């Protein structure tokens, strides 16, 4: 198994721009979720996708959106970037929502908004 | 908000057992206890989970008190590579995980040589 891979590893964007982050799920996993981790904090749940539809969302505004593709890979899109969006963005894949075998996380994309 | 309380940091000598406590006094009957850890510059890593029985796998043991209000993660022979932030999370299995994981601030475990 190859695990979860995320790209790019680092990114710098200007306030007001849009960004797309990508994630390839672990083989055999059908659920993907995204988390935002600010410096010194634990990860915060953004949303989860199952069967290409969002089936759960945390306390994030609509300018955070996503996609899941038939091969279970995923994208996180953030519009109108704000300085506070600077964080580590983590993708996690799982089977059946992770309650039996846990989530497999990628190493994240470090986004800096200037 | 996280439903768990953990000490912010702990030290342990290399080769000794590391015992990480977690308080979850408001846990519901259908909620499991999960442990993840995050090594610097990596994503969180699943360790173990349990409902009410003690659990053991190749990484760790999980001891849950009879009233389920607290638990302890045990790393039997800590190594320097076990230095990480350890997160204790409670969650119910309904909705296929659609509520996500609620991470607190965790315990920063430092293994001393």
Coordinates of N, CA and C in Angstrom, one line a residue:
Chain A
X1 N 0.8 -1.2 0.0 CA 0.0 0.0 0.0 C 0.9 1.2 0.0
X2 N 0.4 2.3 -0.7 CA 1.3 3.5 -0.9 C 1.0 4.6 0.1
X3 N -0.1 4.5 0.9 CA -0.4 5.5 1.9 C -1.0 6.7 1.2
X4 N -1.1 7.8 1.9 CA -1.8 9.0 1.4 C -0.7 10.0 1.0
X5 N -0.8 10.5 -0.3 CA 0.1 11.5 -0.8 C -0.5 12.8 -1.1
X6 N 0.1 13.9 -0.7 CA -0.5 15.2 -0.9 C 0.5 16.1 -1.7
X7 N -0.1 17.0 -2.5 CA 0.8 17.9 -3.3 C 0.1 19.2 -3.4
X8 N 0.8 20.3 -3.5 CA 2.3 20.3 -3.3 C 2.6 20.2 -1.8
X9 N 3.9 20.2 -1.4 CA 4.2 20.1 0.0 C 4.2 21.5 0.6
X10 N 4.6 22.5 -0.1 CA 4.6 23.9 0.3 C 4.0 24.8 -0.8
X11 N 3.4 25.9 -0.3 CA 2.8 26.8 -1.3 C 2.7 28.2 -0.7
X12 N 3.0 29.2 -1.5 CA 2.8 30.6 -1.0 C 1.8 31.3 -1.9
X13 N 0.8 31.9 -1.3 CA -0.2 32.6 -2.1 C -0.4 34.0 -1.5
X14 N -1.0 34.8 -2.4 CA -1.3 36.2 -1.9 C -2.8 36.2 -1.5
X15 N -3.0 37.1 -0.5 CA -4.4 37.3 0.0 C -5.3 37.6 -1.2
X16 N -6.5 36.9 -1.2 CA -7.5 37.2 -2.2 C -7.4 36.1 -3.3
X17 N -6.3 35.4 -3.4 CA -6.2 34.4 -4.5 C -6.9 33.2 -4.1
X18 N -6.9 32.2 -5.1 CA -7.6 30.9 -4.9 C -6.5 29.9 -4.9
X19 N -6.7 28.8 -4.2 CA -5.7 27.7 -4.2 C -6.4 26.3 -4.3
X20 N -5.7 25.4 -4.9 CA -6.2 24.0 -5.0 C -5.1 23.1 -4.4
X21 N -5.5 22.3 -3.5 CA -4.6 21.3 -2.9 C -5.1 19.9 -3.3
X22 N -4.1 19.0 -3.5 CA -4.5 17.6 -4.0 C -4.1 16.5 -3.1
X23 N -4.8 15.4 -3.2 CA -4.6 14.3 -2.3 C -4.9 13.0 -3.0
X24 N -4.0 12.0 -2.9 CA -4.3 10.7 -3.4 C -4.5 9.8 -2.2
X25 N -5.7 9.1 -2.1 CA -6.0 8.3 -1.0 C -5.2 7.0 -1.0
X26 N -5.2 6.4 0.2 CA -4.6 5.1 0.3 C -5.4 4.0 -0.5
X27 N -4.8 3.1 -1.1 CA -5.5 2.1 -1.9 C -6.5 1.4 -1.0
X28 N -7.7 1.2 -1.6 CA -8.7 0.5 -0.8 C -9.6 1.4 0.0
X29 N -9.2 2.6 0.2 CA -10.0 3.5 1.1 C -11.1 4.3 0.2
X30 N -12.3 4.4 0.8 CA -13.4 5.0 0.0 C -13.8 6.4 0.6
X31 N -13.2 6.8 1.7 CA -13.6 8.1 2.3 C -12.4 9.0 2.4
X32 N -12.6 10.3 2.2 CA -11.5 11.2 2.3 C -11.9 12.4 3.1
X33 N -11.1 12.9 4.0 CA -11.4 14.1 4.8 C -10.3 15.0 4.8
X34 N -10.5 16.3 5.1 CA -9.5 17.3 5.1 C -9.5 18.0 6.4
X35 N -8.3 18.4 6.9 CA -8.2 19.1 8.1 C -7.2 20.3 8.0
X36 N -7.5 21.3 8.8 CA -6.6 22.5 8.8 C -5.9 22.5 10.2
X37 N -4.6 22.6 10.2 CA -3.8 22.7 11.4 C -3.0 24.0 11.5
X38 N -3.5 24.9 12.4 CA -2.7 26.1 12.6 C -1.5 25.8 13.5
X39 N -0.5 26.6 13.5 CA 0.7 26.4 14.3 C 0.4 26.2 15.8
X40 N 0.9 25.1 16.3 CA 0.7 24.9 17.8 C -0.7 24.4 18.2
X41 N -1.5 24.1 17.2 CA -2.9 23.6 17.5 C -3.1 22.2 16.9
X42 N -4.1 21.5 17.4 CA -4.5 20.3 16.8 C -5.2 20.5 15.5
X43 N -5.3 19.5 14.7 CA -6.0 19.6 13.4 C -7.5 19.9 13.6
X44 N -8.1 20.7 12.7 CA -9.5 21.0 12.8 C -10.2 20.4 11.5
X45 N -11.3 19.7 11.7 CA -12.0 19.0 10.6 C -12.6 20.1 9.7
X46 N -12.4 19.9 8.4 CA -13.0 20.8 7.4 C -14.2 20.1 6.8
X47 N -14.0 19.0 6.2 CA -15.1 18.2 5.6 C -14.7 16.8 5.2
X48 N -15.7 16.0 4.9 CA -15.4 14.6 4.5 C -16.2 14.3 3.3
X49 N -15.6 13.5 2.4 CA -16.3 13.1 1.2 C -16.4 11.6 1.1
X50 N -17.6 11.1 0.7 CA -17.8 9.7 0.5 C -18.6 9.5 -0.7
X51 N -18.2 8.6 -1.6 CA -18.9 8.4 -2.9 C -19.1 9.7 -3.6
X52 N -18.0 10.5 -3.6 CA -17.9 11.8 -4.4 C -18.9 12.9 -3.9
X53 N -19.4 12.7 -2.7 CA -20.3 13.8 -2.2 C -19.8 14.1 -0.8
X54 N -20.0 15.4 -0.4 CA -19.7 15.8 0.9 C -20.7 15.3 1.9
X55 N -20.3 14.6 2.9 CA -21.3 14.0 3.8 C -21.1 14.5 5.3
X56 N -20.2 15.4 5.4 CA -20.0 16.0 6.7 C -19.1 17.2 6.6
X57 N -19.3 18.2 7.5 CA -18.5 19.5 7.4 C -18.3 20.0 8.8
X58 N -17.2 20.6 9.0 CA -16.9 21.3 10.3 C -17.3 22.7 10.1
X59 N -16.8 23.5 11.1 CA -17.1 24.9 11.1 C -16.2 25.8 10.2
X60 N -16.4 25.6 8.9 CA -15.6 26.3 7.9 C -16.6 26.9 6.9
X61 N -16.2 28.1 6.4 CA -17.2 28.8 5.5 C -17.2 28.2 4.1
X62 N -18.2 28.6 3.3 CA -18.3 27.9 2.0 C -17.2 28.2 1.0
X63 N -16.3 29.2 1.3 CA -15.2 29.4 0.4 C -14.2 28.2 0.5
X64 N -14.4 27.3 1.4 CA -13.7 26.1 1.5 C -14.5 25.0 0.8
X65 N -14.1 24.5 -0.3 CA -14.9 23.5 -1.0 C -14.0 22.3 -1.5
X66 N -14.6 21.2 -1.9 CA -13.8 20.1 -2.3 C -14.4 19.3 -3.3
X67 N -13.6 18.3 -3.8 CA -14.1 17.3 -4.7 C -13.5 16.0 -4.4
X68 N -14.2 14.9 -4.6 CA -13.7 13.5 -4.6 C -13.9 12.9 -5.9
X69 N -12.9 12.3 -6.5 CA -13.0 11.7 -7.8 C -13.3 10.2 -7.8
X70 N -13.7 9.6 -8.9 CA -14.1 8.2 -8.9 C -12.9 7.3 -8.4
X71 N -11.7 7.7 -8.5 CA -10.6 6.9 -8.0 C -10.3 7.2 -6.5
X72 N -11.1 8.0 -5.9 CA -11.1 8.4 -4.5 C -10.0 9.4 -4.2
X73 N -9.4 9.9 -5.2 CA -8.5 11.1 -4.9 C -9.3 12.3 -4.7
X74 N -8.7 13.4 -4.2 CA -9.5 14.5 -3.7 C -8.8 15.8 -3.9
X75 N -9.6 16.9 -4.0 CA -9.0 18.2 -4.0 C -9.7 19.1 -2.9
X76 N -8.9 20.0 -2.4 CA -9.4 21.0 -1.5 C -9.2 22.4 -2.2
X77 N -10.3 23.1 -2.3 CA -10.2 24.4 -2.9 C -10.5 25.5 -1.9
X78 N -9.7 26.5 -1.9 CA -10.0 27.7 -1.0 C -10.0 28.9 -1.8
X79 N -11.1 29.6 -1.8 CA -11.3 30.9 -2.5 C -11.0 32.1 -1.6
X80 N -10.7 33.2 -2.2 CA -10.6 34.5 -1.5 C -9.7 34.3 -0.2
X81 N -8.5 33.8 -0.5 CA -7.6 33.5 0.7 C -7.4 34.7 1.6
X82 N -7.4 34.3 2.9 CA -7.2 35.3 4.0 C -5.9 34.9 4.7
X83 N -5.3 35.9 5.4 CA -4.0 35.6 6.1 C -4.2 34.5 7.1
X84 N -5.4 34.4 7.7 CA -5.6 33.3 8.7 C -5.7 31.9 8.1
X85 N -5.8 31.9 6.8 CA -5.8 30.5 6.1 C -4.4 29.9 6.1
X86 N -3.4 30.6 6.5 CA -2.1 30.1 6.6 C -2.1 28.9 7.6
X87 N -1.7 27.7 7.1 CA -1.8 26.6 8.0 C -1.2 25.4 7.3
X88 N -1.2 24.2 8.0 CA -0.9 22.9 7.4 C -2.2 22.3 7.1
X89 N -2.4 21.9 5.8 CA -3.6 21.2 5.4 C -3.4 19.8 5.2
X90 N -4.1 19.0 6.0 CA -3.9 17.5 6.0 C -5.1 16.8 5.4
X91 N -4.8 15.8 4.6 CA -5.8 14.9 4.0 C -5.7 13.6 4.7
X92 N -6.8 13.0 4.9 CA -6.9 11.7 5.6 C -7.9 10.8 4.8
X93 N -7.5 9.6 4.6 CA -8.4 8.6 3.9 C -8.7 7.5 4.9
X94 N -9.8 6.8 4.6 CA -10.2 5.8 5.5 C -11.2 4.8 4.8
X95 N -11.5 3.7 5.5 CA -12.5 2.8 5.0 C -13.7 3.0 6.0
X96 N -14.8 3.3 5.5 CA -16.0 3.4 6.3 C -15.9 4.5 7.4
X97 N -15.2 5.6 7.1 CA -15.2 6.7 8.1 C -14.2 6.5 9.2
X98 N -13.4 5.5 9.1 CA -12.2 5.4 10.0 C -12.5 4.8 11.4
X99 N -13.8 4.4 11.7 CA -14.1 3.9 13.0 C -13.5 2.6 13.3
X100 N -13.2 1.7 12.3 CA -12.7 0.4 12.6 C -11.2 0.4 12.5
X101 N -10.6 1.0 11.5 CA -9.2 0.9 11.3 C -8.5 2.2 11.4
X102 N -9.2 3.3 11.8 CA -8.5 4.6 11.9 C -8.3 5.2 10.5
X103 N -7.9 6.5 10.6 CA -7.6 7.3 9.4 C -6.1 7.2 9.1
X104 N -5.8 7.2 7.8 CA -4.4 7.4 7.3 C -4.2 8.8 6.8
X105 N -3.3 9.5 7.5 CA -3.1 10.9 7.1 C -1.9 11.0 6.2
X106 N -2.0 12.0 5.3 CA -0.8 12.4 4.5 C 0.1 13.4 5.4
X107 N 1.2 13.8 4.8 CA 2.1 14.7 5.5 C 1.7 16.1 5.4
X108 N 0.8 16.4 4.6 CA 0.2 17.8 4.5 C 0.8 18.7 3.5
X109 N 0.1 19.8 3.3 CA 0.6 20.9 2.4 C 0.6 22.1 3.3
X110 N 1.8 22.7 3.4 CA 2.0 23.9 4.2 C 1.7 25.1 3.3
X111 N 0.5 25.8 3.6 CA 0.1 27.0 2.9 C 0.4 28.3 3.6
X112 N 1.1 29.2 3.0 CA 1.4 30.5 3.5 C 0.7 31.5 2.7
X113 N -0.1 32.4 3.3 CA -0.8 33.4 2.6 C -0.2 34.8 3.1
X114 N 0.3 35.5 2.1 CA 1.0 36.8 2.4 C 0.2 38.0 1.8
Chain B
X1 N -15.6 21.5 20.5 CA -14.6 21.4 21.5 C -14.2 19.9 21.8
X2 N -13.0 19.7 22.1 CA -12.6 18.3 22.5 C -13.3 17.9 23.7
X3 N -13.6 16.6 23.8 CA -14.3 16.1 25.0 C -13.3 15.4 25.9
X4 N -12.0 15.6 25.7 CA -11.0 15.0 26.5 C -10.0 16.0 27.1
X5 N -9.4 15.6 28.2 CA -8.4 16.4 28.9 C -7.1 15.6 29.0
X6 N -6.0 16.2 28.5 CA -4.7 15.5 28.6 C -3.7 16.5 29.2
X7 N -2.7 16.0 29.9 CA -1.6 16.9 30.3 C -0.9 17.4 29.1
X8 N -0.4 18.7 29.1 CA 0.2 19.3 27.9 C 1.5 18.7 27.6
X9 N 2.3 18.2 28.6 CA 3.6 17.6 28.2 C 3.9 16.5 29.3
X10 N 4.8 15.6 28.8 CA 5.3 14.5 29.7 C 6.7 14.2 29.2
X11 N 7.6 13.7 30.1 CA 8.9 13.2 29.8 C 8.9 11.7 30.2
X12 N 9.7 11.0 29.4 CA 9.9 9.5 29.8 C 11.3 9.2 29.3
X13 N 12.0 8.3 30.1 CA 13.3 7.8 29.7 C 13.2 6.8 28.7
X14 N 14.1 6.8 27.8 CA 14.2 5.8 26.7 C 14.3 4.4 27.3
X15 N 13.5 3.5 26.8 CA 13.5 2.1 27.2 C 12.5 1.8 28.3
X16 N 12.0 2.9 28.9 CA 10.9 2.7 30.0 C 9.5 2.8 29.3
X17 N 8.5 2.4 30.1 CA 7.2 2.4 29.6 C 6.7 3.9 29.7
X18 N 6.0 4.4 28.7 CA 5.4 5.7 28.7 C 3.9 5.5 28.9
X19 N 3.4 6.1 30.0 CA 2.0 6.0 30.3 C 1.3 7.4 30.1
X20 N 0.4 7.5 29.1 CA -0.2 8.8 28.8 C -1.6 8.7 29.2
X21 N -2.0 9.6 30.2 CA -3.4 9.6 30.7 C -4.3 10.5 29.8
X22 N -5.6 10.1 29.9 CA -6.6 10.9 29.2 C -7.9 10.9 30.0
X23 N -8.5 12.0 30.3 CA -9.7 12.1 31.0 C -10.9 12.4 30.0
X24 N -11.9 11.5 30.1 CA -13.1 11.7 29.2 C -14.3 11.4 30.0
X25 N -14.5 12.3 31.0 CA -15.6 12.0 32.0 C -17.0 12.1 31.5
X26 N -17.2 12.8 30.3 CA -18.5 12.9 29.8 C -18.8 11.9 28.6
X27 N -18.0 10.9 28.5 CA -18.1 10.0 27.4 C -19.4 9.3 27.4
X28 N -20.0 9.1 26.2 CA -21.3 8.4 26.1 C -21.1 6.9 25.9
X29 N -22.2 6.2 26.1 CA -22.0 4.7 26.0 C -21.6 4.2 24.7
X30 N -21.9 4.9 23.6 CA -21.6 4.4 22.3 C -20.3 5.0 21.7
X31 N -19.6 5.8 22.5 CA -18.4 6.5 22.0 C -17.1 5.6 22.3
X32 N -16.3 5.6 21.3 CA -15.0 4.9 21.4 C -13.9 5.9 21.8
X33 N -12.8 5.3 22.3 CA -11.7 6.1 22.6 C -10.6 5.8 21.6
X34 N -10.1 6.8 20.9 CA -9.1 6.7 19.9 C -7.8 7.4 20.3
X35 N -6.7 6.9 19.9 CA -5.4 7.6 20.1 C -4.7 7.7 18.8
X36 N -4.2 8.9 18.5 CA -3.4 9.2 17.4 C -2.1 9.9 17.9
X37 N -1.1 9.9 17.1 CA 0.1 10.7 17.5 C 0.6 11.4 16.2
X38 N 1.3 12.5 16.5 CA 1.8 13.3 15.4 C 3.2 13.7 15.7
X39 N 4.1 13.0 14.9 CA 5.5 13.3 14.9 C 5.8 14.6 14.1
X40 N 6.7 15.4 14.6 CA 7.0 16.7 14.0 C 7.1 16.6 12.5
X41 N 6.4 17.5 11.8 CA 6.4 17.6 10.3 C 5.7 16.5 9.6
X42 N 5.0 15.7 10.3 CA 4.2 14.6 9.7 C 2.7 14.8 10.0
X43 N 1.9 14.0 9.3 CA 0.5 14.0 9.6 C 0.2 13.0 10.8
X44 N -0.9 13.1 11.5 CA -1.2 12.2 12.6 C -1.2 10.8 12.1
X45 N -0.9 9.9 13.1 CA -0.8 8.5 12.8 C -1.7 7.8 13.8
X46 N -2.6 6.9 13.3 CA -3.5 6.1 14.2 C -2.7 5.1 15.0
X47 N -3.0 5.0 16.3 CA -2.3 4.1 17.2 C -3.2 2.9 17.5
X48 N -4.4 3.2 18.2 CA -5.2 2.2 18.8 C -6.6 2.8 19.1
X49 N -7.6 2.0 19.3 CA -8.9 2.4 19.8 C -9.5 1.3 20.6
X50 N -10.5 1.7 21.4 CA -11.3 0.7 22.2 C -12.6 1.3 22.7
X51 N -13.5 0.4 23.1 CA -14.8 0.8 23.6 C -14.8 0.7 25.1
X52 N -14.6 -0.5 25.6 CA -14.6 -0.7 27.1 C -13.6 -1.7 27.5
X53 N -13.2 -2.6 26.6 CA -12.2 -3.6 27.0 C -10.8 -3.1 26.7
X54 N -9.8 -3.5 27.5 CA -8.4 -3.2 27.2 C -8.0 -3.7 25.8
X55 N -7.2 -3.0 25.1 CA -6.8 -3.4 23.8 C -5.2 -3.3 23.7
X56 N -4.7 -4.2 22.9 CA -3.2 -4.2 22.6 C -3.0 -4.4 21.2
X57 N -2.0 -3.7 20.6 CA -1.6 -4.0 19.3 C 0.0 -3.9 19.2
X58 N 0.5 -3.9 18.1 CA 2.0 -3.9 18.0 C 2.6 -2.6 18.4
X59 N 1.8 -1.6 18.5 CA 2.3 -0.2 18.8 C 2.2 0.1 20.3
X60 N 1.0 -0.3 20.9 CA 0.7 0.2 22.2 C -0.4 -0.7 22.9
X61 N -0.7 -0.3 24.1 CA -1.8 -0.9 24.9 C -2.7 0.2 25.3
X62 N -4.0 0.0 25.4 CA -5.0 0.9 25.8 C -5.7 0.3 27.0
X63 N -5.6 1.1 28.1 CA -6.3 0.6 29.3 C -7.5 1.6 29.6
X64 N -8.7 1.1 29.6 CA -9.9 2.0 29.8 C -10.5 1.6 31.2
X65 N -10.7 2.6 32.1 CA -11.2 2.3 33.4 C -12.7 1.7 33.3
X66 N -13.1 1.0 34.3 CA -14.4 0.3 34.3 C -15.5 1.3 34.0
X67 N -15.4 2.5 34.6 CA -16.5 3.5 34.4 C -16.3 4.3 33.1
X68 N -15.3 4.0 32.4 CA -14.9 4.6 31.1 C -14.7 6.1 31.1
X69 N -14.5 6.6 32.3 CA -14.3 8.1 32.4 C -12.8 8.5 32.1
X70 N -11.9 7.5 32.0 CA -10.5 7.8 31.7 C -9.9 6.6 31.1
X71 N -8.7 6.9 30.5 CA -8.0 5.8 29.9 C -6.5 6.2 29.9
X72 N -5.7 5.2 29.6 CA -4.2 5.3 29.6 C -3.7 4.6 28.4
X73 N -2.9 5.3 27.6 CA -2.1 4.7 26.5 C -0.8 4.4 27.0
X74 N -0.4 3.1 26.8 CA 0.9 2.7 27.3 C 1.8 2.3 26.1
X75 N 3.0 2.9 26.0 CA 4.0 2.5 25.1 C 5.0 1.7 25.9
X76 N 5.1 0.4 25.7 CA 5.8 -0.4 26.6 C 7.3 -0.2 26.7
X77 N 8.0 0.1 25.6 CA 9.4 0.4 25.7 C 9.7 1.6 24.8
X78 N 9.6 2.7 25.3 CA 9.7 4.0 24.5 C 11.1 4.1 23.9
X79 N 11.0 4.6 22.7 CA 12.3 5.0 22.0 C 12.2 6.4 21.6
X80 N 13.4 7.0 21.2 CA 13.4 8.4 20.8 C 12.4 8.7 19.7
X81 N 12.2 7.7 18.8 CA 11.2 7.9 17.7 C 9.8 8.1 18.2
X82 N 9.5 7.8 19.5 CA 8.2 7.9 20.0 C 7.9 9.4 20.5
X83 N 8.9 10.2 20.4 CA 8.7 11.7 20.7 C 7.7 12.2 19.7
X84 N 6.6 12.7 20.3 CA 5.5 13.2 19.4 C 4.4 13.8 20.3
X85 N 3.4 14.4 19.6 CA 2.2 14.9 20.3 C 1.2 13.8 20.2
X86 N 0.6 13.4 21.3 CA -0.3 12.3 21.4 C -1.7 12.8 21.7
X87 N -2.7 12.4 20.8 CA -4.0 12.9 20.9 C -5.0 11.8 21.3
X88 N -5.8 12.1 22.3 CA -6.8 11.2 22.8 C -8.2 11.8 22.3
X89 N -9.0 11.0 21.6 CA -10.2 11.4 20.9 C -11.3 10.5 21.2
X90 N -12.5 11.0 21.6 CA -13.6 10.2 21.7 C -14.6 10.5 20.6
X91 N -15.2 9.4 20.0 CA -16.2 9.6 19.0 C -17.1 8.4 18.8
X92 N -18.3 8.7 18.3 CA -19.3 7.6 18.1 C -19.1 7.1 16.7
X93 N -19.4 5.9 16.4 CA -19.3 5.4 15.1 C -20.4 5.7 14.1
X94 N -21.4 6.4 14.6 CA -22.5 6.7 13.6 C -22.1 7.7 12.6
X95 N -22.9 7.7 11.5 CA -22.7 8.7 10.4 C -21.4 8.4 9.6
X96 N -20.8 7.2 9.8 CA -19.7 6.9 9.0 C -18.5 7.9 9.1
X97 N -18.4 8.4 10.3 CA -17.3 9.4 10.5 C -17.5 10.7 9.9
X98 N -18.7 11.1 9.6 CA -19.0 12.3 8.9 C -18.8 13.5 9.8
X99 N -18.7 13.3 11.1 CA -18.4 14.4 12.0 C -16.9 14.7 12.2
X100 N -16.1 13.8 11.6 CA -14.7 14.0 11.6 C -14.1 13.7 13.0
X101 N -12.8 13.9 13.2 CA -12.1 13.8 14.4 C -12.0 15.1 15.1
X102 N -12.3 15.2 16.4 CA -12.1 16.4 17.1 C -10.8 16.3 17.9
X103 N -9.8 17.0 17.5 CA -8.5 17.0 18.2 C -8.4 18.1 19.2
X104 N -7.9 17.8 20.4 CA -7.6 18.8 21.3 C -6.1 19.2 21.1
X105 N -5.5 19.6 22.2 CA -4.1 20.0 22.1 C -3.1 18.9 22.3
X106 N -3.6 17.8 22.9 CA -2.8 16.6 23.0 C -1.7 16.7 24.1
X107 N -0.9 15.7 24.2 CA 0.2 15.6 25.2 C 1.5 15.5 24.4
X108 N 2.4 16.5 24.6 CA 3.7 16.4 23.9 C 4.6 15.5 24.8
X109 N 4.8 14.3 24.3 CA 5.7 13.3 25.0 C 7.1 13.4 24.4
X110 N 8.0 13.6 25.4 CA 9.4 13.8 25.0 C 10.1 12.6 25.6
X111 N 10.8 11.8 24.8 CA 11.6 10.6 25.3 C 13.0 11.1 25.4
X112 N 13.5 11.0 26.6 CA 14.9 11.4 27.0 C 15.9 10.3 26.8
X113 N 17.0 10.5 26.2 CA 18.0 9.5 26.0 C 18.7 9.1 27.3

